[in-house]
GROMACS .gro file of C-alpha atoms in nm:
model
  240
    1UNK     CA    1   8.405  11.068   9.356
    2UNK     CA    2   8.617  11.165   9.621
    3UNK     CA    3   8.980  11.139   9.728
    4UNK     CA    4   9.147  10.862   9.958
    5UNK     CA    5   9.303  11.021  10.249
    6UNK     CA    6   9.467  10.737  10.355
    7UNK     CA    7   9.647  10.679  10.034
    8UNK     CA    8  10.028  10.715   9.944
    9UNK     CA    9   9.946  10.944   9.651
   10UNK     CA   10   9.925  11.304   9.779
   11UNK     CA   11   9.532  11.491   9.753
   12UNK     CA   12   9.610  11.723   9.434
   13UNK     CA   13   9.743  11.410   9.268
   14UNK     CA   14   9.471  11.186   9.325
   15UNK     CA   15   9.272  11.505   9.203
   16UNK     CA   16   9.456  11.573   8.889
   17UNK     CA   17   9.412  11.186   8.823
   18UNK     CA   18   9.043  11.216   8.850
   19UNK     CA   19   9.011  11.530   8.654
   20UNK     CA   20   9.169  11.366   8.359
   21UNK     CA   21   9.034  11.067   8.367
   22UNK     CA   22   8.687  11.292   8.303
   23UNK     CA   23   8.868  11.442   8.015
   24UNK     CA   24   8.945  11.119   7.876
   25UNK     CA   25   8.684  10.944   7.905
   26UNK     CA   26   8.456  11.226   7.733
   27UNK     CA   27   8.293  11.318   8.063
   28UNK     CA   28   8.442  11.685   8.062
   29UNK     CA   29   8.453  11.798   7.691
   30UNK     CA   30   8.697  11.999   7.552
   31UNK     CA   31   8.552  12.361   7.445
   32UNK     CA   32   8.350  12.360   7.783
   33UNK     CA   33   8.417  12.505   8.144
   34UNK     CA   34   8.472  12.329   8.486
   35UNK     CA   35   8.207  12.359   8.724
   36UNK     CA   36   8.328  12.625   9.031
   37UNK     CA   37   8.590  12.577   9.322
   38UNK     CA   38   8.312  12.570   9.536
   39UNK     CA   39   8.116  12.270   9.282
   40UNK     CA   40   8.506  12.058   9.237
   41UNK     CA   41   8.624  12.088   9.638
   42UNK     CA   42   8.261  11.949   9.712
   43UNK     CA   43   8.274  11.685   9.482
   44UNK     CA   44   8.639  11.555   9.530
   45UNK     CA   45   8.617  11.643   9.915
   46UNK     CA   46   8.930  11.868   9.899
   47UNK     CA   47   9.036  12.226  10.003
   48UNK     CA   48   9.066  12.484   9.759
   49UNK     CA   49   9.452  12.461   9.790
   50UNK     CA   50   9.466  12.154   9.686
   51UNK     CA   51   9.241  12.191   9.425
   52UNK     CA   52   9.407  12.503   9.279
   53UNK     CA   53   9.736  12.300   9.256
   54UNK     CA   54   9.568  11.984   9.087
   55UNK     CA   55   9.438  12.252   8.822
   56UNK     CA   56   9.764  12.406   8.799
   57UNK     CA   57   9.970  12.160   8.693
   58UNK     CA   58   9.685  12.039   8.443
   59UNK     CA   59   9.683  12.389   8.311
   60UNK     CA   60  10.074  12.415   8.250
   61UNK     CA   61  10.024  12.020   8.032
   62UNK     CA   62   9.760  12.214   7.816
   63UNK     CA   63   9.477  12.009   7.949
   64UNK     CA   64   9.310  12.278   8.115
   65UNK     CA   65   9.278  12.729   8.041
   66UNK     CA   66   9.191  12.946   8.248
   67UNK     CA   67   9.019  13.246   8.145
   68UNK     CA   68   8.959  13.571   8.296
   69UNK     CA   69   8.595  13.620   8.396
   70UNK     CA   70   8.490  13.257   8.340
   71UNK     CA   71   8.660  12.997   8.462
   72UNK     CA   72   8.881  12.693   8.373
   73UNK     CA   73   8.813  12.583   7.978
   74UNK     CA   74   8.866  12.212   7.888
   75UNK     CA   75   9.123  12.192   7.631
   76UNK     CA   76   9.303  11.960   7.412
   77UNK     CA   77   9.675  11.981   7.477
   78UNK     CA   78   9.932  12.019   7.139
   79UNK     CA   79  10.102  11.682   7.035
   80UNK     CA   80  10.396  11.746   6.967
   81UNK     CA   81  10.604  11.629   6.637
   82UNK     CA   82  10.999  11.703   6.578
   83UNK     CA   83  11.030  11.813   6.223
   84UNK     CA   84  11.382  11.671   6.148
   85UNK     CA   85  11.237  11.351   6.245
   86UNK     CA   86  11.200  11.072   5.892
   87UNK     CA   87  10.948  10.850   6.140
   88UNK     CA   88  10.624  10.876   5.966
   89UNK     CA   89  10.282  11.024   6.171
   90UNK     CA   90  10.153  10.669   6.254
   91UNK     CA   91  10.468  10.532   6.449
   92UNK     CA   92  10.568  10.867   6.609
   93UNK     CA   93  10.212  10.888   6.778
   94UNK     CA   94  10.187  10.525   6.838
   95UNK     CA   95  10.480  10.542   7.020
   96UNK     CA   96  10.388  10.789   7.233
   97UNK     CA   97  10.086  10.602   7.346
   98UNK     CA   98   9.820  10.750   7.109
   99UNK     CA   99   9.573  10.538   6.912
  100UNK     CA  100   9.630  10.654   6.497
  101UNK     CA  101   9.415  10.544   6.189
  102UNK     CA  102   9.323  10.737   5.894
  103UNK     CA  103   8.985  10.782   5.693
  104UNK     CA  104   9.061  10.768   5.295
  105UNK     CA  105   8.862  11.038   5.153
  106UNK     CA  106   8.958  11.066   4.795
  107UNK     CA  107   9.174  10.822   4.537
  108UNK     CA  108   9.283  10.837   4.185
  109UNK     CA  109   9.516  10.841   3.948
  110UNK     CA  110   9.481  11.176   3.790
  111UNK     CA  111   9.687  11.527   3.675
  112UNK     CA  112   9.820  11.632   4.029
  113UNK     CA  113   9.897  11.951   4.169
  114UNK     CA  114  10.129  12.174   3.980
  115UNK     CA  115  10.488  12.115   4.060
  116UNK     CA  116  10.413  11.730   4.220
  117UNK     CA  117  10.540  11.598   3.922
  118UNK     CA  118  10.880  11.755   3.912
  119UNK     CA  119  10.898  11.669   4.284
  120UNK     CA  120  10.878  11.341   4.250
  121UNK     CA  121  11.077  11.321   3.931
  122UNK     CA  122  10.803  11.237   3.736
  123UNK     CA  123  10.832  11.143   3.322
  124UNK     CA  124  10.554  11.257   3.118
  125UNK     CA  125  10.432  10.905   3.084
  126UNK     CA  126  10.449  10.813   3.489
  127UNK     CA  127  10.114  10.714   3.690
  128UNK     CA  128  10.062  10.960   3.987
  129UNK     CA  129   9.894  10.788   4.271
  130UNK     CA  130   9.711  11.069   4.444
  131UNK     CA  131   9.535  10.957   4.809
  132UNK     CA  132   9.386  11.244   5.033
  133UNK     CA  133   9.297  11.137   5.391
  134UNK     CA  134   9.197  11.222   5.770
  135UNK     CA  135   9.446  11.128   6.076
  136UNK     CA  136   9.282  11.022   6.369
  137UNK     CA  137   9.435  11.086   6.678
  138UNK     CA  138   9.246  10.871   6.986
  139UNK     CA  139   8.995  10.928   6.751
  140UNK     CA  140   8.973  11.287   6.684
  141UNK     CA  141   9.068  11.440   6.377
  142UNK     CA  142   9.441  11.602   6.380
  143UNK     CA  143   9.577  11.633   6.005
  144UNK     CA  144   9.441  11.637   5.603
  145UNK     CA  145   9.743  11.460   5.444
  146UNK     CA  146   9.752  11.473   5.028
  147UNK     CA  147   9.966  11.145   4.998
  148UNK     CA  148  10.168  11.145   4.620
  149UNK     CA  149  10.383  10.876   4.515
  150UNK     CA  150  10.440  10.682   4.135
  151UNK     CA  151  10.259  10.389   4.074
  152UNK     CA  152  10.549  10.231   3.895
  153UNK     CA  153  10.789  10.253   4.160
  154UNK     CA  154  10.528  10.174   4.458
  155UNK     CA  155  10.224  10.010   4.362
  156UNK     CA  156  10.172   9.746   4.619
  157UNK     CA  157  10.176  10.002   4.904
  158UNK     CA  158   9.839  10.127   4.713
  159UNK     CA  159   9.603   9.843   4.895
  160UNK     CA  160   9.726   9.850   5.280
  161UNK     CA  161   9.703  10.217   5.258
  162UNK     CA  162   9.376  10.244   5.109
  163UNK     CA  163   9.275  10.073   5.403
  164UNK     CA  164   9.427  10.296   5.653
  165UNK     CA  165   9.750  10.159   5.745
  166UNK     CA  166  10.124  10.370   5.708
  167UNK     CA  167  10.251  10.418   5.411
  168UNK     CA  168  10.601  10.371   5.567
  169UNK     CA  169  10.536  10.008   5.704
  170UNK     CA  170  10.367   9.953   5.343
  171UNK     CA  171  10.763  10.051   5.196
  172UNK     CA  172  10.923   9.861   5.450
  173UNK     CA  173  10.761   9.567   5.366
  174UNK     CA  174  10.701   9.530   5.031
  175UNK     CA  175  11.017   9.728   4.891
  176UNK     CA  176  11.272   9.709   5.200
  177UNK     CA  177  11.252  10.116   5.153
  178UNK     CA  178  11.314  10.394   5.454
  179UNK     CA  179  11.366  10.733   5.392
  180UNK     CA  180  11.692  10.882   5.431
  181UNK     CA  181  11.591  11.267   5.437
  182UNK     CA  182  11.329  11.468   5.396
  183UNK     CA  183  11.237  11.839   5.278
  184UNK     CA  184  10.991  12.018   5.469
  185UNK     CA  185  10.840  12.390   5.364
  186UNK     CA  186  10.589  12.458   5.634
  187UNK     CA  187  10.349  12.830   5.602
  188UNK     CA  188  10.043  12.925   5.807
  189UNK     CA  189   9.716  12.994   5.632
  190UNK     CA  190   9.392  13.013   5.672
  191UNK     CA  191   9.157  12.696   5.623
  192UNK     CA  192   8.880  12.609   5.350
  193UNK     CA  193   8.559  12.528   5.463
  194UNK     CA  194   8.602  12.167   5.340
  195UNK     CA  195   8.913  12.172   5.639
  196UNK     CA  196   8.741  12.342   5.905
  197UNK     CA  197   8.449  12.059   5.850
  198UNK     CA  198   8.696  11.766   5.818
  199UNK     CA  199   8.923  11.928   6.091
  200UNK     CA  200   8.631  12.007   6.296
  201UNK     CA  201   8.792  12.349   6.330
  202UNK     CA  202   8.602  12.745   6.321
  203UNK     CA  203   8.752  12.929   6.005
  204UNK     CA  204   8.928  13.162   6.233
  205UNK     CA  205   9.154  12.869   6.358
  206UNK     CA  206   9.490  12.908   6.179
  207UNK     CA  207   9.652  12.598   5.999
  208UNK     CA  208  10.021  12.459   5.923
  209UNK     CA  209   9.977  12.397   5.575
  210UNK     CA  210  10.347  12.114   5.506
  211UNK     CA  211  10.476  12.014   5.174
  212UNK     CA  212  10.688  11.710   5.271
  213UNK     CA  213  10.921  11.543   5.012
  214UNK     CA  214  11.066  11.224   5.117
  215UNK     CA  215  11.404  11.120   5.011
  216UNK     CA  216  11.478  10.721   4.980
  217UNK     CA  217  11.860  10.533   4.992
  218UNK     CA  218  11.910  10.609   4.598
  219UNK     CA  219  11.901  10.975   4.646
  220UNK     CA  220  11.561  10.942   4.439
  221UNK     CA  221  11.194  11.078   4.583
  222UNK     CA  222  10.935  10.821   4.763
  223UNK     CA  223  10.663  11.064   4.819
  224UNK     CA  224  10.541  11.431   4.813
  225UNK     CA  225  10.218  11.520   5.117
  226UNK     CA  226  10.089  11.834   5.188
  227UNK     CA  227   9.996  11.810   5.549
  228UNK     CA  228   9.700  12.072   5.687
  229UNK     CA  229   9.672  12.083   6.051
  230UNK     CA  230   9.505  12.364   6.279
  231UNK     CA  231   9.813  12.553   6.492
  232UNK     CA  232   9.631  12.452   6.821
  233UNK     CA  233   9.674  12.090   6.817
  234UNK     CA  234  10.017  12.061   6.763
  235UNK     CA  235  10.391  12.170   6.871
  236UNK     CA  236  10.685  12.188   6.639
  237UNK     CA  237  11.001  12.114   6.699
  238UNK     CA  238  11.328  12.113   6.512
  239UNK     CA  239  11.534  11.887   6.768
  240UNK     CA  240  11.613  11.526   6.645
   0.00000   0.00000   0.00000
């Protein structure tokens, strides 16, 4: 496909538009390498300069590498997520534009991870609801999220989140609940080989490994997760 020269929108635009609509659309894969100059000015019926400049700017919004000796890699650019922030993964992402669902991969009420209980203020005699799942992000997998949360005070958000929705709009509308705060203790680590085959990430791919508690209006815990996401798909921030 090539360029309109008798359009409003300059060449390298109309380039950098075309380019990512082949990312998007799955034509150009990420992990793989753009065909030459020579191949791209041919097929978009540009100069060089122009091209260079359309691959620029995609390589400065992460969409695009280059590296030394082989080319220009396809890559998947960082999301970004603002640690201070109490939305919850599905409307920050939605908002932005993304599509979000999650994949349930384990259930149960069961003995949870040491310290979980104290976390969540737990009596001896309380019900631990335990839910491990996949995030989706336009359909790729992002984070492993180990939801916790006590049956007694939350029970009906058990059913719309078994079936992938947020467990935030689940508290909102059964309970009238929003978090107030939340504390965050965030390490890097390697990943298991059950993460690098969920995450669809090589073992040598560092991970954000996030134990989350989240603080409702009576000062008491909603929820504990431990979030596991690979380093290269998303950006940190500590601005609100």
């Amino acid at each position: 496909m090539t360029v309109k020269y008798d359009n409003l929108t300059p060449l390298y635009d109309q380039v950098k538009r075309l380019i990512l609509g082949d990312l998007k659309t799955g034509h150009r894969r990420s992990g793989t390498y753009l065909p030459s100059e020579t191949e791209l000015c041919e097929h978009y019926g540009v100069s060089r300069i122009t091209l260079r400049r359309a691959v620029t700017e995609l390589c400065a919004e992460g969409y695009l590498r280059r590296v030394h000796g082989k080319g220009t890699l396809v890559t998947e650019p960082k999301l970004k997520q603002t640690l201070v922030s109490l939305t919850g993964f599905t409307e920050s992402l939605a908002s932005l534009g993304h599509s979000v669902s999650y994949r349930v991969l384990e259930k149960g009420s069961h003995a949870p991870p040491e310290g979980v209980m104290e976390r969540l203020q737990a009596t001896a005699d309380d019900d631990v609801v335990g839910i491990r799942r996949l995030l989706l992000v336009d359909g790729r997998p992002l984070t492993i999220e180990e939801l916790y949360f006590l049956r007694s005070r939350y029970e009906k958000a058990i059913d719309p989140v078994m079936k992938g929705g947020s467990f935030n709009e689940a508290l909102k509308t059964f309970y009238g609940e929003q978090p107030t705060a939340a504390e965050r203790t965030i390490n890097v680590d390697a990943p298991s080989p059950n993460e690098c085959e969920l995450l669809a990430c090589p073992p040598s791919q560092p991970v954000y490994r996030i134990e989350k508690l989240v603080i409702g209006r009576r000062k008491s815990p909603i929820s504990l997760s431990i979030l596991v996401t690979p380093s290269n798909r998303v950006t940190y921030s500590i601005s609100a």
